[in-house]
Coordinates of C-alpha atoms in Angstrom, one line a residue:
M1 CA 16.2 -25.0 0.6
G2 CA 18.9 -23.5 -1.6
E3 CA 22.0 -25.4 -2.5
Q4 CA 24.9 -24.6 -0.1
L5 CA 28.2 -23.9 -1.9
R6 CA 31.6 -23.9 -0.3
G7 CA 33.3 -20.5 0.0
T8 CA 36.7 -19.7 -1.4
G9 CA 39.5 -19.0 1.0
A10 CA 38.4 -17.3 4.1
G11 CA 35.3 -15.8 2.4
P12 CA 31.8 -16.7 3.5
A13 CA 29.9 -19.6 2.0
E14 CA 27.7 -19.0 -1.0
Q15 CA 24.2 -20.3 -1.6
R16 CA 22.4 -20.9 -4.8
Y17 CA 18.7 -20.6 -5.6
D18 CA 16.6 -20.3 -8.8
A19 CA 15.3 -16.9 -7.7
V20 CA 15.9 -14.3 -5.0
V21 CA 13.2 -11.8 -4.0
V22 CA 14.4 -8.7 -2.1
G23 CA 11.6 -7.5 0.1
S24 CA 8.4 -9.2 1.3
G25 CA 5.7 -6.8 0.6
V26 CA 2.6 -8.2 -1.1
G27 CA 4.1 -7.7 -4.6
G28 CA 7.2 -9.6 -3.6
L29 CA 5.3 -12.4 -1.9
V30 CA 2.9 -12.9 -4.9
T31 CA 5.9 -13.1 -7.2
A32 CA 7.8 -15.5 -4.9
G33 CA 4.7 -17.7 -4.3
Y34 CA 4.0 -18.2 -7.9
L35 CA 7.6 -18.9 -8.8
A36 CA 7.7 -21.5 -6.0
A37 CA 4.4 -23.0 -7.2
D38 CA 6.1 -23.4 -10.6
G39 CA 8.8 -25.5 -9.0
R40 CA 11.6 -22.8 -8.6
R41 CA 13.8 -22.7 -5.5
V42 CA 12.9 -19.2 -4.2
L43 CA 14.5 -17.2 -1.4
V44 CA 12.7 -14.1 0.0
L45 CA 14.8 -11.6 2.0
E46 CA 13.2 -9.2 4.5
Q47 CA 15.1 -6.8 6.6
H48 CA 12.3 -6.3 9.1
D49 CA 11.2 -8.8 11.8
V50 CA 8.0 -9.9 9.8
A51 CA 7.0 -10.1 6.2
G52 CA 4.3 -7.9 4.7
G53 CA 5.7 -4.4 4.1
N54 CA 2.8 -1.9 4.4
A55 CA 0.4 -4.8 5.0
H56 CA 2.0 -5.8 8.3
V57 CA 0.6 -5.2 11.8
F58 CA 2.0 -4.3 15.2
R59 CA 0.8 -5.0 18.7
R60 CA 0.7 -2.9 21.9
R61 CA -0.1 -3.6 25.5
R62 CA -1.0 -7.2 24.8
R63 CA -4.5 -5.9 23.9
Y64 CA -4.4 -4.1 20.6
E65 CA -3.3 -4.9 17.1
F66 CA -2.9 -2.1 14.6
D67 CA -2.8 -2.5 10.8
V68 CA -0.2 -0.3 9.2
G69 CA -1.6 0.0 5.7
T70 CA -4.6 -2.4 5.3
H71 CA -7.6 -0.2 5.8
Y72 CA -9.9 -1.7 3.2
L73 CA -9.7 -3.8 0.0
G74 CA -11.8 -3.6 -3.1
D75 CA -12.9 -6.2 -5.6
C76 CA -12.9 -9.1 -3.2
G77 CA -16.0 -10.9 -4.3
P78 CA -15.8 -14.5 -5.7
D79 CA -14.4 -13.3 -9.0
G80 CA -12.4 -10.4 -7.6
L81 CA -8.7 -9.6 -8.1
L82 CA -7.2 -10.6 -4.8
P83 CA -9.4 -13.8 -4.4
S84 CA -8.3 -14.9 -7.8
V85 CA -4.6 -14.3 -7.0
L86 CA -5.0 -16.3 -3.8
S87 CA -6.9 -19.0 -5.6
G88 CA -4.2 -19.5 -8.1
L89 CA -1.8 -20.3 -5.3
G90 CA -4.3 -22.7 -3.7
V91 CA -4.9 -20.5 -0.6
A92 CA -8.2 -18.8 -1.4
G93 CA -10.0 -20.6 1.5
R94 CA -7.4 -19.4 4.0
V95 CA -8.4 -15.7 3.8
R96 CA -12.0 -14.5 4.5
F97 CA -13.0 -11.1 3.4
R98 CA -15.6 -9.2 5.5
P99 CA -17.7 -6.8 3.5
L100 CA -18.1 -3.2 4.6
D101 CA -21.5 -1.6 4.2
N102 CA -21.6 -1.8 0.4
V103 CA -25.2 -0.7 0.2
G104 CA -25.4 2.1 2.7
G105 CA -21.9 3.2 2.0
F106 CA -18.3 1.9 2.6
D107 CA -16.9 5.5 2.5
R108 CA -18.5 8.4 4.2
I109 CA -17.5 11.8 2.8
I110 CA -18.1 14.8 5.2
T111 CA -17.6 18.5 4.3
P112 CA -19.2 21.5 6.0
T113 CA -22.1 21.4 3.5
A114 CA -22.4 17.8 2.4
L115 CA -22.5 14.2 3.6
V116 CA -22.1 11.5 0.9
D117 CA -22.2 7.8 1.6
V118 CA -20.4 6.0 -1.2
P119 CA -22.0 2.6 -2.1
A120 CA -20.8 -0.2 -4.4
G121 CA -21.7 0.3 -8.0
W122 CA -21.0 3.1 -10.4
D123 CA -24.7 3.9 -11.0
R124 CA -25.5 4.2 -7.3
Y125 CA -22.3 6.3 -6.8
R126 CA -23.4 8.6 -9.6
D127 CA -26.9 9.0 -8.2
R128 CA -25.6 10.0 -4.7
L129 CA -23.1 12.5 -6.1
A130 CA -25.8 14.0 -8.3
A131 CA -28.1 14.3 -5.3
A132 CA -25.4 16.0 -3.3
L133 CA -24.6 18.4 -6.2
P134 CA -28.0 19.1 -7.8
A135 CA -26.7 22.2 -9.6
E136 CA -23.8 20.2 -11.1
A137 CA -25.7 16.9 -11.8
D138 CA -24.9 17.2 -15.6
A139 CA -21.2 17.6 -14.8
V140 CA -21.3 14.6 -12.4
H141 CA -22.9 12.5 -15.2
R142 CA -20.2 13.6 -17.7
F143 CA -17.4 12.7 -15.3
V144 CA -18.8 9.3 -14.4
D145 CA -19.3 8.5 -18.1
L146 CA -15.7 9.3 -18.7
A147 CA -14.5 7.5 -15.6
T148 CA -16.3 4.3 -16.4
A149 CA -14.9 4.3 -20.0
V150 CA -11.4 4.8 -18.7
A151 CA -11.8 2.3 -15.9
G152 CA -13.2 -0.3 -18.3
A153 CA -10.2 0.1 -20.6
G154 CA -7.9 -0.3 -17.7
R155 CA -9.7 -3.5 -16.6
A156 CA -9.5 -4.9 -20.1
S157 CA -5.7 -4.1 -20.2
L158 CA -5.2 -5.8 -16.8
L159 CA -6.8 -9.0 -18.2
G160 CA -4.7 -9.1 -21.3
T161 CA -6.2 -6.9 -24.0
P162 CA -3.3 -5.3 -25.9
M163 CA -3.0 -1.5 -25.6
V164 CA -3.0 -1.2 -29.4
E165 CA -6.4 -2.9 -29.6
L166 CA -7.8 -0.6 -26.9
F167 CA -6.6 2.4 -28.8
R168 CA -8.2 1.0 -32.0
R169 CA -11.5 0.6 -30.2
S170 CA -11.6 4.0 -28.5
P171 CA -8.7 6.4 -29.1
Q172 CA -10.5 9.3 -27.4
T173 CA -10.9 7.3 -24.2
M174 CA -7.3 6.1 -24.2
R175 CA -6.0 9.7 -24.7
W176 CA -7.3 10.4 -21.2
N177 CA -4.8 7.9 -19.8
R178 CA -2.2 10.7 -20.2
R179 CA -4.2 13.4 -18.5
T180 CA -4.7 14.3 -14.9
L181 CA -7.7 13.9 -12.7
G182 CA -7.7 17.7 -12.3
Q183 CA -7.9 18.1 -16.1
A184 CA -10.9 15.7 -16.2
L185 CA -12.7 17.6 -13.5
D186 CA -12.1 20.9 -15.3
H187 CA -13.3 19.3 -18.6
C188 CA -16.5 18.3 -16.9
G189 CA -17.1 21.8 -15.5
L190 CA -17.0 20.9 -11.8
S191 CA -16.8 23.5 -9.0
A192 CA -14.3 23.4 -6.1
R193 CA -17.0 21.8 -4.0
G194 CA -17.7 19.2 -6.8
R195 CA -14.0 18.5 -7.2
T196 CA -13.8 17.9 -3.4
L197 CA -16.6 15.4 -3.3
L198 CA -15.4 13.5 -6.4
A199 CA -11.7 13.4 -5.2
A200 CA -12.4 13.2 -1.5
Q201 CA -10.5 9.8 -1.2
A202 CA -7.2 11.3 -2.4
G203 CA -5.6 9.8 0.6
N204 CA -5.8 6.4 -1.1
Y205 CA -3.0 7.5 -3.4
G206 CA -1.4 10.5 -1.8
A207 CA -1.9 13.3 -4.3
M208 CA -4.2 16.2 -5.2
P209 CA -6.2 16.1 -8.5
D210 CA -3.7 18.1 -10.5
D211 CA -0.9 15.6 -9.5
V212 CA -2.5 12.3 -10.2
G213 CA -3.5 10.6 -13.5
L214 CA -7.1 10.2 -14.2
A215 CA -6.6 6.6 -15.0
E216 CA -5.1 6.0 -11.5
H217 CA -8.0 7.7 -9.8
V218 CA -10.7 5.9 -11.7
T219 CA -8.9 2.5 -11.4
M220 CA -8.8 3.0 -7.6
M221 CA -12.5 4.0 -7.5
D222 CA -13.5 1.1 -9.8
H223 CA -11.6 -1.3 -7.5
Y224 CA -13.7 -0.2 -4.4
L225 CA -17.0 0.3 -6.3
R226 CA -16.8 -3.5 -7.1
G227 CA -17.3 -3.9 -3.3
A228 CA -15.2 -2.9 -0.3
Y229 CA -13.9 -5.5 2.2
Y230 CA -11.6 -6.0 5.1
P231 CA -9.6 -9.3 5.6
E232 CA -10.7 -11.1 8.7
G233 CA -7.8 -11.1 11.1
G234 CA -6.3 -8.0 9.5
G235 CA -3.7 -7.5 6.8
Q236 CA -1.3 -9.9 8.4
A237 CA -3.7 -12.8 7.8
L238 CA -3.4 -12.1 4.1
V239 CA 0.4 -11.9 4.3
A240 CA 0.5 -15.2 6.3
A241 CA -1.4 -17.0 3.6
F242 CA 1.1 -15.9 1.0
V243 CA 4.0 -17.0 3.3
E244 CA 2.3 -20.4 3.9
A245 CA 2.1 -20.9 0.1
L246 CA 5.7 -19.9 -0.5
E247 CA 7.0 -22.3 2.2
A248 CA 4.7 -25.1 1.3
Y249 CA 5.9 -25.1 -2.3
G250 CA 9.6 -25.2 -1.3
G251 CA 10.4 -21.5 -1.0
E252 CA 12.1 -19.9 2.0
L253 CA 11.5 -16.6 3.8
R254 CA 14.3 -15.1 5.8
T255 CA 13.4 -12.2 8.1
R256 CA 16.0 -10.0 9.8
C257 CA 18.1 -10.6 6.7
E258 CA 19.1 -7.5 4.7
A259 CA 20.5 -7.3 1.2
R260 CA 23.6 -5.1 0.7
R261 CA 23.6 -5.1 -3.1
I262 CA 22.3 -6.9 -6.1
L263 CA 25.0 -8.7 -8.0
I264 CA 25.2 -7.8 -11.8
E265 CA 27.7 -9.2 -14.2
K266 CA 27.9 -8.3 -17.9
G267 CA 24.4 -6.8 -17.9
R268 CA 22.6 -9.6 -16.1
A269 CA 21.6 -10.2 -12.5
T270 CA 23.5 -13.1 -10.8
G271 CA 22.3 -12.9 -7.2
V272 CA 22.4 -10.8 -4.1
E273 CA 25.1 -10.0 -1.4
L274 CA 23.8 -9.8 2.1
T275 CA 25.0 -7.4 4.8
D276 CA 27.0 -10.2 6.5
G277 CA 28.9 -10.8 3.3
T278 CA 27.0 -14.0 2.2
R279 CA 26.5 -14.2 -1.5
V280 CA 23.2 -15.8 -2.7
L281 CA 23.6 -16.7 -6.3
A282 CA 20.6 -16.9 -8.7
P283 CA 19.9 -16.2 -12.3
L284 CA 16.7 -14.3 -11.4
V285 CA 16.4 -11.4 -8.9
V286 CA 13.1 -9.6 -8.1
S287 CA 13.4 -6.4 -6.1
N288 CA 10.4 -5.5 -4.0
A289 CA 12.6 -2.9 -2.4
D290 CA 12.0 0.8 -3.0
Y291 CA 12.7 1.6 -6.7
R292 CA 15.1 4.5 -6.1
S293 CA 17.1 2.4 -3.6
T294 CA 17.1 -0.5 -6.0
V295 CA 18.6 1.5 -8.9
L296 CA 20.8 3.9 -7.0
D297 CA 22.0 1.8 -4.1
L298 CA 21.5 -1.9 -4.5
C299 CA 22.5 -1.9 -8.2
G300 CA 25.0 0.9 -8.1
G301 CA 23.4 3.4 -10.5
E302 CA 25.4 3.8 -13.7
E303 CA 27.2 0.6 -13.0
A304 CA 24.1 -1.3 -14.0
F305 CA 21.7 1.1 -15.7
P306 CA 21.8 3.6 -18.6
A307 CA 22.8 7.1 -17.5
D308 CA 19.5 8.7 -18.5
L309 CA 17.5 6.2 -16.4
V310 CA 19.7 6.9 -13.4
A311 CA 19.4 10.6 -13.8
R312 CA 15.6 10.2 -14.1
T313 CA 15.6 8.1 -10.9
R314 CA 17.7 10.6 -9.0
A315 CA 15.4 13.4 -10.0
A316 CA 12.2 11.5 -9.2
T317 CA 9.8 13.1 -6.7
M318 CA 7.7 11.1 -4.3
R319 CA 4.0 11.2 -3.5
D320 CA 2.7 12.9 -0.4
A321 CA 3.4 11.0 2.9
V322 CA 1.0 10.1 5.6
V323 CA 0.9 10.7 9.3
A324 CA -1.1 8.0 11.1
V325 CA -2.3 8.3 14.7
Y326 CA -3.3 4.9 16.2
V327 CA -5.9 5.2 18.9
A328 CA -7.4 2.7 21.4
L329 CA -10.3 3.5 23.8
D330 CA -11.8 1.7 26.7
T331 CA -15.2 2.3 25.3
E332 CA -17.1 1.7 22.1
L333 CA -17.8 4.7 19.9
P334 CA -21.6 5.1 19.2
D335 CA -23.4 5.1 15.9
L336 CA -20.4 4.3 13.7
P337 CA -21.0 3.1 10.1
N338 CA -19.1 0.1 8.8
A339 CA -17.3 2.5 6.6
N340 CA -14.3 4.8 6.4
I341 CA -14.8 8.5 7.1
W342 CA -13.2 11.1 4.8
W343 CA -13.5 14.4 6.6
H344 CA -12.7 17.8 5.0
A345 CA -12.7 21.0 7.0
T346 CA -13.8 23.0 3.9
D347 CA -15.6 22.5 0.7
D348 CA -12.4 23.2 -1.2
M349 CA -10.0 20.3 -0.5
E350 CA -7.3 21.6 -2.9
G351 CA -7.4 25.1 -1.6
A352 CA -7.3 24.0 2.0
H353 CA -4.3 21.8 1.3
A354 CA -2.5 24.6 -0.5
E355 CA -3.3 27.0 2.4
M356 CA -1.8 24.6 4.9
L357 CA 1.4 24.3 3.0
D358 CA 1.6 28.1 2.5
H359 CA 1.0 28.7 6.2
Y360 CA 3.8 26.3 7.1
A361 CA 6.1 27.9 4.5
R362 CA 5.5 31.4 6.0
T363 CA 5.5 30.5 9.7
G364 CA 7.2 27.1 10.2
T365 CA 4.1 25.9 12.1
L366 CA 0.8 24.2 11.5
D367 CA -2.5 25.7 12.7
R368 CA -5.0 23.1 11.6
I369 CA -5.4 19.7 9.9
P370 CA -7.6 20.4 6.7
Q371 CA -8.5 16.7 6.0
L372 CA -8.6 13.5 7.9
A373 CA -9.3 9.8 7.1
F374 CA -10.7 7.5 9.7
S375 CA -10.4 3.7 9.7
F376 CA -12.2 1.7 12.4
A377 CA -10.7 -1.8 12.7
S378 CA -12.9 -2.6 15.7
V379 CA -16.0 -2.1 13.4
K380 CA -14.6 -3.7 10.3
D381 CA -13.3 -6.8 12.1
A382 CA -15.7 -6.7 15.0
G383 CA -15.2 -9.5 17.5
S384 CA -11.6 -10.3 16.5
P385 CA -9.7 -11.1 19.7
A386 CA -6.6 -9.4 18.4
V387 CA -8.0 -6.0 17.5
C388 CA -9.1 -5.0 21.0
P389 CA -10.9 -6.4 24.1
P390 CA -14.7 -6.4 24.1
G391 CA -16.1 -3.0 24.7
H392 CA -13.0 -1.2 23.5
S393 CA -12.3 0.7 20.2
N394 CA -9.4 0.5 17.9
F395 CA -9.1 3.1 15.1
Q396 CA -6.6 5.0 12.9
L397 CA -6.5 8.6 11.9
M398 CA -4.6 9.6 8.8
T399 CA -3.7 12.8 7.1
I400 CA -1.3 14.0 4.4
L401 CA 1.5 16.2 5.6
P402 CA 5.0 17.2 4.3
S403 CA 7.6 14.5 4.5
G404 CA 10.8 16.6 4.3
E405 CA 13.5 16.5 6.9
G406 CA 13.1 20.2 7.5
F407 CA 9.4 19.8 8.4
W408 CA 10.3 17.0 10.8
G409 CA 13.3 18.7 12.4
T410 CA 15.8 16.0 11.6
G411 CA 19.3 16.1 10.1
G412 CA 18.8 12.9 8.1
G413 CA 16.2 10.1 7.8
P414 CA 16.6 6.4 8.5
L415 CA 17.8 5.6 5.0
A416 CA 20.7 8.0 5.5
G417 CA 21.4 6.5 8.9
G418 CA 20.2 9.6 10.8
P419 CA 19.3 9.1 14.5
Y420 CA 16.1 11.0 14.3
R421 CA 13.8 9.5 17.0
R422 CA 15.0 11.4 20.0
R423 CA 15.7 14.8 18.4
P424 CA 13.8 17.5 20.3
A425 CA 12.6 19.2 17.2
Y426 CA 11.2 15.9 15.8
L427 CA 9.5 15.1 19.1
A428 CA 8.0 18.6 19.3
R429 CA 6.6 18.4 15.7
K430 CA 5.2 14.9 16.4
R431 CA 3.4 16.2 19.5
E432 CA 2.1 19.2 17.6
V433 CA 0.7 17.0 14.8
T434 CA -0.8 14.4 17.2
E435 CA -2.7 17.1 19.0
L436 CA -4.0 18.7 15.8
V437 CA -5.1 15.3 14.5
L438 CA -7.0 14.5 17.7
D439 CA -8.6 18.0 17.7
A440 CA -9.9 17.3 14.1
A441 CA -11.1 13.8 15.0
E442 CA -13.1 15.1 18.0
Q443 CA -14.9 17.5 15.6
V444 CA -16.3 14.4 13.9
L445 CA -16.6 11.8 16.7
G446 CA -17.1 14.1 19.7
P447 CA -14.8 14.1 22.8
F448 CA -12.9 10.9 23.4
R449 CA -9.6 11.9 24.8
D450 CA -10.5 11.0 28.4
R451 CA -11.2 7.4 27.2
I452 CA -7.8 6.8 25.4
T453 CA -5.9 3.8 26.6
H454 CA -3.2 4.0 23.9
V455 CA -2.2 6.6 21.4
E456 CA 0.8 6.4 19.0
T457 CA 1.8 8.4 16.0
A458 CA 3.7 7.2 13.0
T459 CA 5.4 9.8 10.8
P460 CA 6.9 9.5 7.3
L461 CA 10.2 8.8 9.0
T462 CA 8.6 5.9 10.9
N463 CA 7.5 4.5 7.5
E464 CA 11.0 5.0 6.1
R465 CA 12.5 3.2 9.0
Y466 CA 10.4 0.1 8.8
I467 CA 9.5 -0.1 5.0
R468 CA 12.7 1.6 3.7
A469 CA 10.5 3.8 1.3
S470 CA 12.0 6.9 -0.2
G471 CA 10.3 10.0 1.3
G472 CA 8.5 7.8 3.8
T473 CA 5.5 7.5 1.5
P474 CA 3.5 4.3 0.9
Y475 CA 2.4 5.5 -2.5
G476 CA 5.6 5.5 -4.5
M477 CA 6.9 8.0 -7.0
A478 CA 5.0 11.1 -8.1
T479 CA 7.2 11.8 -11.1
W480 CA 9.8 9.8 -12.9
G481 CA 11.0 11.6 -16.0
A482 CA 8.3 13.2 -18.2
G483 CA 4.8 13.2 -16.8
R484 CA 3.5 10.7 -14.3
Q485 CA 5.0 7.6 -16.0
R486 CA 6.4 4.8 -13.8
P487 CA 8.7 1.9 -14.6
D488 CA 7.6 -1.4 -15.9
V489 CA 8.3 -4.6 -13.9
R490 CA 11.0 -5.5 -16.4
T491 CA 14.3 -3.7 -16.2
E492 CA 17.3 -3.1 -18.6
V493 CA 19.2 -5.7 -16.6
E494 CA 18.6 -9.2 -17.8
G495 CA 17.1 -11.4 -15.1
L496 CA 16.2 -8.4 -12.9
Y497 CA 12.6 -7.4 -12.2
V498 CA 11.0 -4.8 -9.9
V499 CA 7.7 -5.0 -8.1
G500 CA 5.9 -2.8 -5.5
Q501 CA 4.3 0.6 -5.2
N502 CA 6.6 2.3 -7.6
T503 CA 5.7 0.4 -10.8
R504 CA 3.2 1.4 -13.4
H505 CA 0.7 -1.0 -11.8
G506 CA 0.2 1.4 -9.0
S507 CA 0.2 1.4 -5.2
G508 CA -2.3 -0.2 -2.8
M509 CA -2.8 -3.9 -2.3
A510 CA -4.4 -4.6 -5.6
G511 CA -1.8 -2.6 -7.6
V512 CA 1.2 -4.3 -6.1
A513 CA -0.5 -7.7 -6.4
A514 CA -1.2 -7.0 -10.1
G515 CA 2.5 -6.0 -10.5
G516 CA 3.6 -9.2 -8.9
M517 CA 1.5 -11.2 -11.3
A518 CA 2.8 -9.2 -14.2
A519 CA 6.4 -10.0 -13.2
V520 CA 5.7 -13.7 -12.9
S521 CA 3.8 -13.6 -16.3
H522 CA 6.9 -12.2 -18.0
I523 CA 9.2 -14.7 -16.3
L524 CA 7.1 -17.7 -17.1
G525 CA 5.9 -16.5 -20.4
R526 CA 2.2 -16.9 -19.8
P527 CA -0.7 -14.5 -19.0
L528 CA -1.1 -15.6 -15.4
L529 CA -3.6 -13.0 -14.2
S530 CA -6.1 -13.8 -16.9
E531 CA -5.5 -17.5 -16.3
V532 CA -6.2 -17.3 -12.5
F533 CA -9.3 -15.2 -13.2
A534 CA -10.4 -18.1 -15.4
G535 CA -9.8 -20.6 -12.6
T536 CA -6.2 -21.9 -13.2
V537 CA -4.6 -23.1 -10.0
L538 CA -0.8 -23.5 -9.9
G539 CA -0.5 -24.3 -6.2
D540 CA -1.5 -27.5 -4.4
P541 CA -3.6 -27.0 -1.4
A542 CA -2.8 -30.5 -0.1
R543 CA 0.8 -29.3 0.6
L544 CA -0.3 -26.4 2.8
P545 CA 0.3 -26.7 6.6
R546 CA -2.5 -27.4 9.0
R547 CA -3.5 -24.5 11.1
E548 CA -3.5 -25.5 14.8
A549 CA -5.5 -23.9 17.6
G550 CA -3.9 -20.5 18.4
W551 CA -2.6 -20.1 14.9
D552 CA -0.9 -16.6 14.7
P553 CA -0.4 -14.9 11.4
L554 CA 2.3 -12.6 12.8
R555 CA 4.3 -15.7 13.9
V556 CA 3.9 -17.3 10.5
S557 CA 5.0 -14.1 8.8
R558 CA 8.4 -14.3 10.5
G559 CA 9.3 -17.2 8.3
R560 CA 9.7 -20.9 9.4
A561 CA 13.2 -20.5 10.7
R562 CA 12.3 -17.6 13.1
Q563 CA 8.8 -18.5 14.1
H564 CA 9.8 -19.2 17.7
A565 CA 12.5 -16.6 18.0
K566 CA 12.3 -14.2 20.9
G567 CA 10.6 -10.8 20.6
L568 CA 7.2 -11.8 19.2
A569 CA 4.5 -9.5 20.6
R570 CA 1.4 -11.4 21.8
I571 CA -2.2 -10.6 22.5
G572 CA -3.6 -11.7 25.9

């Protein structure tokens, strides 16, 4: 626990810690856990009821548990990224990863003229793409050769090889780090159909090929091609393991506790002020909050940062946002693979997306959903008592749609304090989108509407409300100044670091975990990620709590002080 300090006059009491982490997404929890394992007194602040950010779950009807953002994880074999991060904290044995069908295919891509099952391994992936695109086989080989070179350089950089050394080894490969996926597809001579099959999983980062860096795309693919997995018990089980490590090593998680501002004096961070006026003093502050909110709101913009950085941040654009429709059925769906499905209504993904946006711009309406991603929790975590009752199905349908307030018929989103949820225009748009998504899903799965026991739609405004993400996107910034650069974890303010989906380490579970490790490495002055890959363990498993019968990761993720507070949704 932090040191309690007496307040001055009638002001609220102050508290002192070695570090304060604002936000409890996976990036924040990784940072906090390792700082606590190093012996620091760490406080994590979370405005929501539970920790986890986009990795948290919610429950409905005492029968169904839905994952918000954990659909599958890559590189979770014995020497994988997330297992190594968990191992370094001493909690590796507390999270089990269930493999998807890494031989038959963990992703199924469906277009009107093709079906490609994506297996683990670049060579097998190349062979299946070439078989689906026989007239473009040479182009596929050129692209995969380029992709593996860029992905290999990225992996080496992640594990500590200096960029200058990577440029010395292969300057031509490293130049591709500044180019887009679209430029690489053009360079290799791929058709619109070929581009669609190679970029079909664009929903993993929320951008079309011309709007995402090649390095980000191939890093994402390399991550999954090392094997795709799902955490047993869902994303909250992973979050709970990080919370257990934090608390076991002397750290503290406070949920329902919101930061008002980050305190900065003479160019260095000195703590955080909460919305109730309490001041938490610390020489180290890590913001896992939205980057734009961190710079412009929590830190006061020009009060803390150079004017050019503030201007860049104000002008930043965000990645596409996601609409997710959560569905439960009172029956099992037949013949489903243990895989995600990426369905595209045409062989030209980019053209169909542009046509959708053009139709909306001209008419103010949608007439179709051009692409849809399916994630089947009841297949990936089969038999889990929390996912759904035996004989039922639990799955999620996701598509990329505009996030603007105009599209959603609101006068202001949650970050601006706008009361959007009951506005007729918002509800009408939400109903329209839900029906179009279900129509598209039934083209793939067959009719299922008459077996629905629960259906619920989350919009970009839903995500903004719970995660406080600018634009309601889970993918972070699209542009931040020139090109597609993103901020580093270090900031211009001494003692202030940023982690999460907006940093240069990227979005997704692996990206934010790597960003958290990078932040801790800077703070502790040691290459922690390469160390934990080599087997270093900072945490002490003997200090971890025993898990009793009925252990509930959602309860654990509320923090020790609020585990038994009212309002926890239950299963059964």
